mmCIF file of C-alpha atoms in Angstrom:
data_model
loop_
_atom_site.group_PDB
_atom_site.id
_atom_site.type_symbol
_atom_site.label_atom_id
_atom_site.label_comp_id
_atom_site.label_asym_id
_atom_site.label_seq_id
_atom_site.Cartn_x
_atom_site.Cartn_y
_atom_site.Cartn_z
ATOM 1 C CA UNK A 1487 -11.779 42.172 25.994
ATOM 2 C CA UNK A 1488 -12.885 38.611 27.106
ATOM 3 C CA UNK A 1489 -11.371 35.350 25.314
ATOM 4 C CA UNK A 1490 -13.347 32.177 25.895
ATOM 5 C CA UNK A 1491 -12.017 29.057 26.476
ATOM 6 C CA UNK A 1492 -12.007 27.692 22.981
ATOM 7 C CA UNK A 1493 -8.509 26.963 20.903
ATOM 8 C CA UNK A 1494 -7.897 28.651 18.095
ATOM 9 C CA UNK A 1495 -6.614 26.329 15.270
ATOM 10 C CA UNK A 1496 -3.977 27.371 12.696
ATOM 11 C CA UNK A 1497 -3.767 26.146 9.107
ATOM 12 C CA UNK A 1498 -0.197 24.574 8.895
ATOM 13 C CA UNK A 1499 0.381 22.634 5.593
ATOM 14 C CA UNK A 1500 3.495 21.891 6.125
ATOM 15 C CA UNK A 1501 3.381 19.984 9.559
ATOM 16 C CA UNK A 1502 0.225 17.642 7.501
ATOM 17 C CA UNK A 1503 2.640 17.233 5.040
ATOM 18 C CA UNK A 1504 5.920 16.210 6.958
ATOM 19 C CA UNK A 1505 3.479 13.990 9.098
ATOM 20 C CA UNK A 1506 2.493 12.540 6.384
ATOM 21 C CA UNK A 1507 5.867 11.745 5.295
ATOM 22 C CA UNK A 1508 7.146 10.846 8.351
ATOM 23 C CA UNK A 1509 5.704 7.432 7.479
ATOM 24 C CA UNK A 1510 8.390 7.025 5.091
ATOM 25 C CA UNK A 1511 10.833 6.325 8.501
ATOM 26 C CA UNK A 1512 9.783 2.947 8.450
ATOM 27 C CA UNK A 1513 12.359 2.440 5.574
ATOM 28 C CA UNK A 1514 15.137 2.945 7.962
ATOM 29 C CA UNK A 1515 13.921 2.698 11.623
ATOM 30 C CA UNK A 1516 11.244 0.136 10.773
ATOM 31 C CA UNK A 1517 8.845 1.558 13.290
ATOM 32 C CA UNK A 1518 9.232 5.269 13.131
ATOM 33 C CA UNK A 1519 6.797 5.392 10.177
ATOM 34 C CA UNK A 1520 3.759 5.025 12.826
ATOM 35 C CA UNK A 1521 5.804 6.016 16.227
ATOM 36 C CA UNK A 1522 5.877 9.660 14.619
ATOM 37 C CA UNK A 1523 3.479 10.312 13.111
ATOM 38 C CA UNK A 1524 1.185 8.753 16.617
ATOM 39 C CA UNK A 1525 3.253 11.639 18.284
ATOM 40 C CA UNK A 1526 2.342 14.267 16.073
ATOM 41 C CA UNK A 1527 -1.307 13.761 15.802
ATOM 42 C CA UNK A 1528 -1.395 13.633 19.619
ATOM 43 C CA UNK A 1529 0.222 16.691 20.253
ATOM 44 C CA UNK A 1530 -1.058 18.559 17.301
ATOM 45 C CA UNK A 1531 -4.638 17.341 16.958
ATOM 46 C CA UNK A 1532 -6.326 20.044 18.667
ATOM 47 C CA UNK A 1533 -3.551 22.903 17.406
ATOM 48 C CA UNK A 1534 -3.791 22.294 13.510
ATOM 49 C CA UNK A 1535 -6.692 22.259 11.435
ATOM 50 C CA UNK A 1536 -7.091 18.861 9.864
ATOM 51 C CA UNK A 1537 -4.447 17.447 11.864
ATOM 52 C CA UNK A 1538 -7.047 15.015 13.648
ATOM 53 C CA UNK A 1539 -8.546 13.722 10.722
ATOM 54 C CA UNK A 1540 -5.338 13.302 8.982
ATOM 55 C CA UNK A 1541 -3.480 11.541 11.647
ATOM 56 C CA UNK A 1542 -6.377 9.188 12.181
ATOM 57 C CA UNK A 1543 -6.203 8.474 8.179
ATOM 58 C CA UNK A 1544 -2.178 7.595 8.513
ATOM 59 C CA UNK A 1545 -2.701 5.738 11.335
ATOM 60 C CA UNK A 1546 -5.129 3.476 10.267
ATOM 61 C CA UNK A 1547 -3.033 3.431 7.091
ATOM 62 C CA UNK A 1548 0.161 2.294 8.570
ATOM 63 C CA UNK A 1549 -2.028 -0.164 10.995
ATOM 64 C CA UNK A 1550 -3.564 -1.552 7.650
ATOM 65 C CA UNK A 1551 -0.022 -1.807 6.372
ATOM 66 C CA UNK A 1552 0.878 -4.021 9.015
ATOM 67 C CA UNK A 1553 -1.879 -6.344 9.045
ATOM 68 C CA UNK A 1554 -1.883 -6.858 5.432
ATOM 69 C CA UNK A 1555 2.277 -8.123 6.141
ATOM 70 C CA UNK A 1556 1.085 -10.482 8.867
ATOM 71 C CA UNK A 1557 -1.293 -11.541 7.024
ATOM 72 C CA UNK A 1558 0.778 -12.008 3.562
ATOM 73 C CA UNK A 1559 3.752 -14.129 5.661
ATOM 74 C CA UNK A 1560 2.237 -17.576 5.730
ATOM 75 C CA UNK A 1561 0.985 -17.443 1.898
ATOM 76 C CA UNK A 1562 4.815 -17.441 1.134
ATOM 77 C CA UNK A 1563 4.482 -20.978 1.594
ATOM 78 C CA UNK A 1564 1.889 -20.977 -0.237
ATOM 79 C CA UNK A 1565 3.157 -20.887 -4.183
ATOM 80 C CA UNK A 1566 5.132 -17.797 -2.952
ATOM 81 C CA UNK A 1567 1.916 -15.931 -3.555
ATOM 82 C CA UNK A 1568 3.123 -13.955 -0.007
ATOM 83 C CA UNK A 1569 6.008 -12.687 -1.248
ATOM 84 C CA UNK A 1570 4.361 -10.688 -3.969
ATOM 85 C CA UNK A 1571 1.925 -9.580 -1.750
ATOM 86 C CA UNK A 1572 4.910 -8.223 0.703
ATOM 87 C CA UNK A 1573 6.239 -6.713 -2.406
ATOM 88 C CA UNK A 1574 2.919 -4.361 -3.292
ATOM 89 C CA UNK A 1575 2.401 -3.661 0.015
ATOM 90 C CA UNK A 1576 6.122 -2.207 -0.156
ATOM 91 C CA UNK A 1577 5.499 0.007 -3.045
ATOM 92 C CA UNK A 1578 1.956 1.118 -1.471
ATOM 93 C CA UNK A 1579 3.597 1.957 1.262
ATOM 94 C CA UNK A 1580 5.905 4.388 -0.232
ATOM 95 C CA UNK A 1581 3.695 5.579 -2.966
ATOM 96 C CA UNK A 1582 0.856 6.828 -1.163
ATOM 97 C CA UNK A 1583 2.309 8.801 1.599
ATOM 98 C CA UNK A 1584 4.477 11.112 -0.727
ATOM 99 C CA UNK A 1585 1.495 11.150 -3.589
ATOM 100 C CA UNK A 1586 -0.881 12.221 -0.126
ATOM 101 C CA UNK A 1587 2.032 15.130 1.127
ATOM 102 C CA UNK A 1588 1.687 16.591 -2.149
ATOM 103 C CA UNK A 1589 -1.740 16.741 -2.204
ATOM 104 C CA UNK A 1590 -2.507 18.217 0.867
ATOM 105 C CA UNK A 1591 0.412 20.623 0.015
ATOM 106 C CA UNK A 1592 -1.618 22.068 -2.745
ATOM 107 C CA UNK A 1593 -4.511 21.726 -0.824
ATOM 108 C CA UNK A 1594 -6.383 18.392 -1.872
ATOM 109 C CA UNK A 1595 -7.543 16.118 0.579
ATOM 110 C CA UNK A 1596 -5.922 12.598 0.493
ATOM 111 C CA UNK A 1597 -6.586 8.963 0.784
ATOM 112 C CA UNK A 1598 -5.456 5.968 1.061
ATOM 113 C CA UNK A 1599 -6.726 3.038 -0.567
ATOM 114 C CA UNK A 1600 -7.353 -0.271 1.145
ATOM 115 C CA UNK A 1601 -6.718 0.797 4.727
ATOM 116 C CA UNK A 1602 -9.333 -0.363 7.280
ATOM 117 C CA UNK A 1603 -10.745 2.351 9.356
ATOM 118 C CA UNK A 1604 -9.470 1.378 12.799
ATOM 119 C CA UNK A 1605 -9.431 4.659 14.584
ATOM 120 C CA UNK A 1606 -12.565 6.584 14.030
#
């Protein structure tokens, strides 16, 4: 019997979900929410099926995340227009990950809305 050299993937629903909610670490290490999930996708990418296009789509995600805070900081001084903006960009960032780890838990391919596509 001869194997060749390609990798067989596995299906693994449960690691895309958890990596998807892994984001959800920013809320108490502040940057664990894109250190893990950076981590997993490495080391997984070529192992899972759909782990390479997922991790790109959280990473870009939680990248997007970021920018959009940078970017929302100065309009605080502007009519305190910034600190609404820091406030949907709170709830988007907890909303989307756990709505995306149930849908690819049944199966459904996710998204996430308004992130810039970064990592292609």
């Amino acid at each position: 019997m001869e194997y060749s050299n390609a990798t067989i993937m596995r299906e693994d629903r449960q690691l895309l979900m958890l990596t998807h909610l892994s984001q959800l670490l920013d809320l108490v290490t502040g940057i664990g929410g894109f250190i893990v999930p950076l981590v997993i996708w490495l080391t997984q990418k070529d192992k899972v099926l759909g782990m390479d296009a997922h991790g790109k789509m959280i990473l870009n995600f939680q990248i997007s995340i970021f920018i959009y805070s940078i970017i929302s900081i100065p309009l605080i001084l502007l009519f305190g227009i910034g600190i609404l903006l820091l406030i949907g960009i709170g709830i988007i960032a907890i909303v989307f990950p756990i709505l995306n780890a149930i849908k690819v838990n049944n199966g459904e391919i996710p998204s996430y809305p308004l992130s810039i596509e970064i990592i292609k």
